Short mmCIF file of C-alpha atoms and ligand atoms in Angstrom, two decimals:
data_model
loop_
_atom_site.label_atom_id
_atom_site.label_comp_id
_atom_site.label_asym_id
_atom_site.label_seq_id
_atom_site.Cartn_x
_atom_site.Cartn_y
_atom_site.Cartn_z
CA MET A 1 -19.09 25.20 -142.11
CA LYS A 2 -17.90 24.52 -138.45
CA ILE A 3 -21.12 23.79 -136.15
CA VAL A 4 -20.76 22.94 -133.01
CA GLY A 5 -22.21 20.85 -130.50
CA ILE A 6 -22.30 20.78 -126.77
CA CYS A 7 -23.93 18.61 -124.74
CA GLY A 8 -24.85 19.80 -121.29
CA SER A 9 -25.56 16.53 -119.47
CA PRO A 10 -23.13 14.77 -117.24
CA ARG A 11 -24.19 10.41 -118.10
CA GLU A 12 -24.65 9.46 -122.10
CA GLY A 13 -28.48 9.65 -122.02
CA ALA A 14 -31.79 11.69 -124.23
CA SER A 15 -29.60 14.39 -124.93
CA GLU A 16 -26.80 13.27 -126.42
CA TYR A 17 -28.72 11.14 -128.21
CA LEU A 18 -30.15 14.33 -129.77
CA LEU A 19 -27.69 16.05 -130.05
CA LYS A 20 -26.14 13.53 -132.12
CA ARG A 21 -28.89 12.84 -134.79
CA ALA A 22 -28.95 16.37 -135.39
CA LEU A 23 -24.71 16.68 -135.87
CA ASN A 24 -25.89 13.82 -138.59
CA GLU A 25 -28.40 15.30 -139.61
CA LEU A 26 -26.71 18.16 -140.21
CA GLU A 27 -23.22 16.04 -141.48
CA LYS A 28 -25.67 14.76 -144.04
CA GLU A 29 -24.81 18.50 -146.96
CA ASP A 30 -21.44 18.70 -147.67
CA SER A 31 -20.67 22.21 -146.53
CA PHE A 32 -20.75 20.75 -142.46
CA GLU A 33 -18.24 20.24 -140.68
CA THR A 34 -19.15 19.45 -137.09
CA THR A 35 -17.45 18.50 -133.81
CA PHE A 36 -19.33 17.14 -130.53
CA ILE A 37 -18.55 17.50 -127.30
CA SER A 38 -19.98 16.42 -123.73
CA VAL A 39 -19.60 17.49 -121.27
CA LYS A 40 -19.49 14.83 -119.14
CA ASP A 41 -16.10 12.43 -118.13
CA LYS A 42 -15.11 16.30 -117.64
CA ASP A 43 -12.76 18.92 -116.08
CA ILE A 44 -15.17 21.85 -115.71
CA SER A 45 -15.16 24.92 -112.61
CA PRO A 46 -17.66 26.98 -113.09
CA CYS A 47 -16.05 30.56 -112.86
CA THR A 48 -14.47 32.58 -109.95
CA HIS A 49 -15.38 36.04 -111.50
CA CYS A 50 -10.92 36.49 -110.00
CA ASN A 51 -11.32 39.48 -112.87
CA GLU A 52 -7.62 37.80 -114.37
CA CYS A 53 -9.83 37.37 -118.17
CA ALA A 54 -10.17 41.02 -117.94
CA GLU A 55 -7.01 42.19 -117.12
CA THR A 56 -5.63 39.98 -118.99
CA LYS A 57 -7.94 40.24 -121.77
CA GLY A 58 -9.10 36.59 -122.14
CA LYS A 59 -6.44 34.51 -120.30
CA CYS A 60 -9.00 32.55 -118.05
CA SER A 61 -7.12 31.68 -114.66
CA ILE A 62 -9.05 28.31 -114.41
CA SER A 63 -6.66 24.89 -116.21
CA ASP A 64 -9.30 23.16 -117.27
CA ASP A 65 -10.81 21.04 -120.29
CA MET A 66 -12.35 24.77 -121.99
CA ASP A 67 -9.55 24.56 -123.72
CA GLU A 68 -10.85 22.94 -126.32
CA ILE A 69 -14.35 24.27 -126.16
CA TYR A 70 -12.99 28.19 -126.07
CA LYS A 71 -11.04 26.72 -129.64
CA ALA A 72 -14.09 24.88 -131.06
CA LEU A 73 -16.52 28.19 -129.40
CA LYS A 74 -14.00 30.48 -131.90
CA GLU A 75 -14.21 28.30 -134.98
CA ALA A 76 -17.66 27.69 -134.83
CA ASP A 77 -20.14 29.43 -137.30
CA GLY A 78 -22.95 27.59 -135.43
CA ILE A 79 -23.69 26.65 -132.53
CA ILE A 80 -25.48 23.86 -130.56
CA MET A 81 -26.36 23.44 -126.97
CA ALA A 82 -28.37 20.63 -125.52
CA SER A 83 -29.40 20.46 -122.55
CA PRO A 84 -31.74 18.15 -119.75
CA ILE A 85 -33.80 20.12 -117.99
CA HIS A 86 -32.44 20.09 -113.92
CA PHE A 87 -35.07 22.30 -111.88
CA GLY A 88 -36.35 23.48 -114.12
CA SER A 89 -33.04 24.79 -115.81
CA ILE A 90 -30.47 23.79 -117.99
CA SER A 91 -27.85 21.36 -116.09
CA ALA A 92 -24.92 23.48 -113.11
CA GLN A 93 -22.38 21.33 -115.79
CA LEU A 94 -24.10 23.61 -118.59
CA LYS A 95 -24.33 27.28 -117.00
CA ALA A 96 -20.33 25.92 -115.85
CA VAL A 97 -18.96 26.17 -120.09
CA ILE A 98 -21.80 29.59 -120.53
CA ASP A 99 -20.07 31.44 -117.24
CA ARG A 100 -16.20 30.48 -118.94
CA CYS A 101 -16.92 31.59 -121.76
CA GLN A 102 -16.43 35.18 -120.39
CA ALA A 103 -13.04 34.88 -120.12
CA MET A 104 -13.19 34.77 -124.18
CA ILE A 105 -15.83 37.83 -124.40
CA MET A 106 -12.80 39.21 -122.59
CA GLU A 107 -10.23 38.71 -125.22
CA ASP A 108 -13.13 40.50 -128.05
CA LEU A 109 -16.61 41.85 -127.17
CA ASP A 110 -17.17 40.73 -130.28
CA ILE A 111 -16.18 36.73 -129.96
CA PHE A 112 -19.46 35.71 -131.08
CA LYS A 113 -20.55 38.34 -133.11
CA ASN A 114 -23.36 36.45 -135.93
CA LYS A 115 -22.04 33.41 -135.18
CA VAL A 116 -25.89 31.41 -135.14
CA GLY A 117 -27.29 28.85 -132.38
CA ILE A 118 -30.13 26.64 -131.40
CA SER A 119 -31.18 24.84 -128.01
CA ILE A 120 -31.70 20.93 -127.64
CA VAL A 121 -33.74 20.63 -123.96
CA VAL A 122 -35.01 17.48 -122.93
CA GLY A 123 -37.07 17.07 -119.34
CA GLY A 124 -38.82 14.13 -117.28
CA ASP A 125 -41.69 15.46 -118.07
CA ARG A 126 -43.84 16.93 -120.69
CA SER A 127 -43.00 20.78 -119.18
CA GLY A 128 -41.10 19.72 -116.77
CA GLY A 129 -39.03 23.38 -117.42
CA GLN A 130 -38.44 23.16 -121.10
CA GLU A 131 -38.71 26.55 -122.07
CA LEU A 132 -37.14 28.24 -119.62
CA ALA A 133 -33.78 26.52 -119.98
CA ILE A 134 -33.83 27.55 -123.52
CA GLN A 135 -34.47 31.31 -122.74
CA GLN A 136 -31.13 30.66 -120.58
CA ILE A 137 -29.58 29.53 -123.52
CA ASN A 138 -31.11 31.88 -125.61
CA THR A 139 -30.13 35.07 -122.97
CA PHE A 140 -26.87 33.65 -123.72
CA TYR A 141 -26.81 34.05 -127.62
CA LEU A 142 -28.57 37.36 -127.76
CA LEU A 143 -26.45 39.00 -124.76
CA ASN A 144 -23.27 37.98 -126.85
CA LYS A 145 -24.38 38.93 -130.53
CA ILE A 146 -24.94 35.46 -131.79
CA ILE A 147 -28.19 34.87 -133.40
CA PRO A 148 -30.74 32.31 -131.83
CA LEU A 149 -32.93 30.68 -133.76
CA SER A 150 -35.75 28.18 -133.63
CA GLY A 151 -37.85 26.06 -135.49
CA GLY A 152 -41.42 28.16 -135.72
CA SER A 153 -44.66 27.63 -134.74
CA PHE A 154 -46.57 25.33 -134.75
CA GLY A 155 -44.21 22.83 -133.69
CA ALA A 156 -40.99 24.26 -132.47
CA ASN A 157 -41.61 27.50 -131.29
CA LEU A 158 -38.44 27.83 -128.92
CA GLY A 159 -36.57 25.23 -130.35
CA ALA A 160 -36.08 21.83 -129.73
CA CYS A 161 -38.28 21.32 -126.77
CA LEU A 162 -38.17 17.06 -125.56
CA TRP A 163 -39.59 14.51 -123.18
CA SER A 164 -37.79 11.43 -122.22
CA GLN A 165 -39.63 9.81 -119.69
CA ASP A 166 -37.55 9.69 -117.76
CA ASP A 167 -35.98 6.52 -119.52
CA GLY A 168 -32.73 8.93 -122.10
CA ALA A 169 -32.40 7.83 -125.26
CA GLU A 170 -35.03 5.06 -125.41
CA GLY A 171 -37.38 7.65 -123.63
CA VAL A 172 -36.68 10.50 -125.85
CA LYS A 173 -36.94 8.43 -129.07
CA GLU A 174 -41.20 7.40 -128.01
CA ASP A 175 -41.21 11.34 -128.31
CA GLU A 176 -43.15 12.11 -131.94
CA TYR A 177 -44.07 15.69 -131.30
CA GLY A 178 -40.69 16.25 -129.30
CA LEU A 179 -38.77 14.42 -131.83
CA LYS A 180 -40.42 17.20 -134.84
CA THR A 181 -39.50 20.06 -132.62
CA LEU A 182 -35.80 19.22 -133.69
CA GLY A 183 -36.02 18.75 -137.22
CA MET A 184 -38.02 21.15 -137.69
CA THR A 185 -35.56 23.91 -135.62
CA ILE A 186 -32.11 21.97 -137.67
CA SER A 187 -33.83 22.28 -140.65
CA HIS A 188 -34.31 26.16 -139.62
CA PHE A 189 -30.80 26.75 -138.85
CA LYS A 190 -29.58 24.79 -142.04
CA GLU A 191 -31.68 25.99 -144.36
CA PHE A 192 -29.92 30.25 -142.38
CA LEU A 193 -26.40 29.02 -142.56
CA LEU A 194 -27.00 28.14 -146.42
CA GLU A 195 -28.82 31.30 -147.30
CA PHE A 196 -27.32 33.49 -145.19
CA LYS A 197 -23.29 32.16 -143.99
CA THR A 198 -22.20 31.03 -146.82
C1 FMN B 201 -31.30 16.92 -110.28
C2 FMN B 201 -32.32 16.29 -111.21
C3 FMN B 201 -33.54 17.66 -112.00
C4 FMN B 201 -34.45 16.81 -112.53
N1 FMN B 201 -34.94 17.83 -112.69
C5 FMN B 201 -36.14 17.72 -113.47
C6 FMN B 201 -36.83 19.28 -114.47
O1 FMN B 201 -37.53 19.95 -113.48
N2 FMN B 201 -38.62 18.69 -114.94
C7 FMN B 201 -37.86 17.34 -115.93
O2 FMN B 201 -38.44 16.96 -116.70
N3 FMN B 201 -36.96 16.43 -115.77
C8 FMN B 201 -36.36 17.11 -114.80
N4 FMN B 201 -34.91 15.67 -114.42
C9 FMN B 201 -35.55 15.02 -115.25
C10 FMN B 201 -34.11 14.73 -116.27
O3 FMN B 201 -34.17 15.65 -117.10
C11 FMN B 201 -34.43 13.94 -118.03
O4 FMN B 201 -34.27 12.28 -117.22
C12 FMN B 201 -33.66 14.14 -118.12
O5 FMN B 201 -34.39 13.38 -119.84
C13 FMN B 201 -32.18 14.12 -119.27
O6 FMN B 201 -31.19 13.83 -119.78
P1 FMN B 201 -30.07 12.32 -120.39
O7 FMN B 201 -30.86 11.71 -120.46
O8 FMN B 201 -29.57 13.36 -121.34
O9 FMN B 201 -29.67 13.13 -119.24
C14 FMN B 201 -33.94 16.08 -113.38
C15 FMN B 201 -33.00 15.10 -113.00
C16 FMN B 201 -31.71 16.09 -112.69
C17 FMN B 201 -30.54 14.58 -111.85
#
């Protein structure tokens, strides 16, 4: 099974560390082949709603680094979106990726159907909008028939919520509780994919 992880942070920080940690965990199973993609250093413009994708059934008028992401998303059985919290929300860079998926959806309304998705979010504050950000990612999943998963109650209610204390990867390594939410979420993602996708 192919898993793509998309990191929405504009820098090499906590989100990248967490997403790589999650992908490494999946790689321990022979069944998973993972791809890491970061928006950092990528040229990804926001959607301009020019409607070319609707008129051409999938061709985006913008030519930039989204092509690599389109290919990975199309091939993926599982999707992990990771984002820093920027003003109680996902990063603008991740939102640009999400909005540009309109071109894929115009190609085929069921292009994402029954893929499985989880979220990893990290804020500088313990409660800085993590659940709001997951809600945004989950809304994208639901709108496109992607099955959203979490790690379940008593820990990972909506997914992996972490706290970096604004100290990037080093800060998040100290968030024992947050790392537990990541472990629970990955564990259920893995279990679900192995049970229903093989
Ligand atoms: C523009 C901006 C807005 C931010 N807003 C929030 C916020 O609303 N809540 C929060 O907890 N942290 C906020 N932060 C802090 C980051 O979420 C935090 O440092 C996070 O760990 C960064 O992740 P990264 O290292 O993967 O980039 C903000 C950071 C920036 C740059």
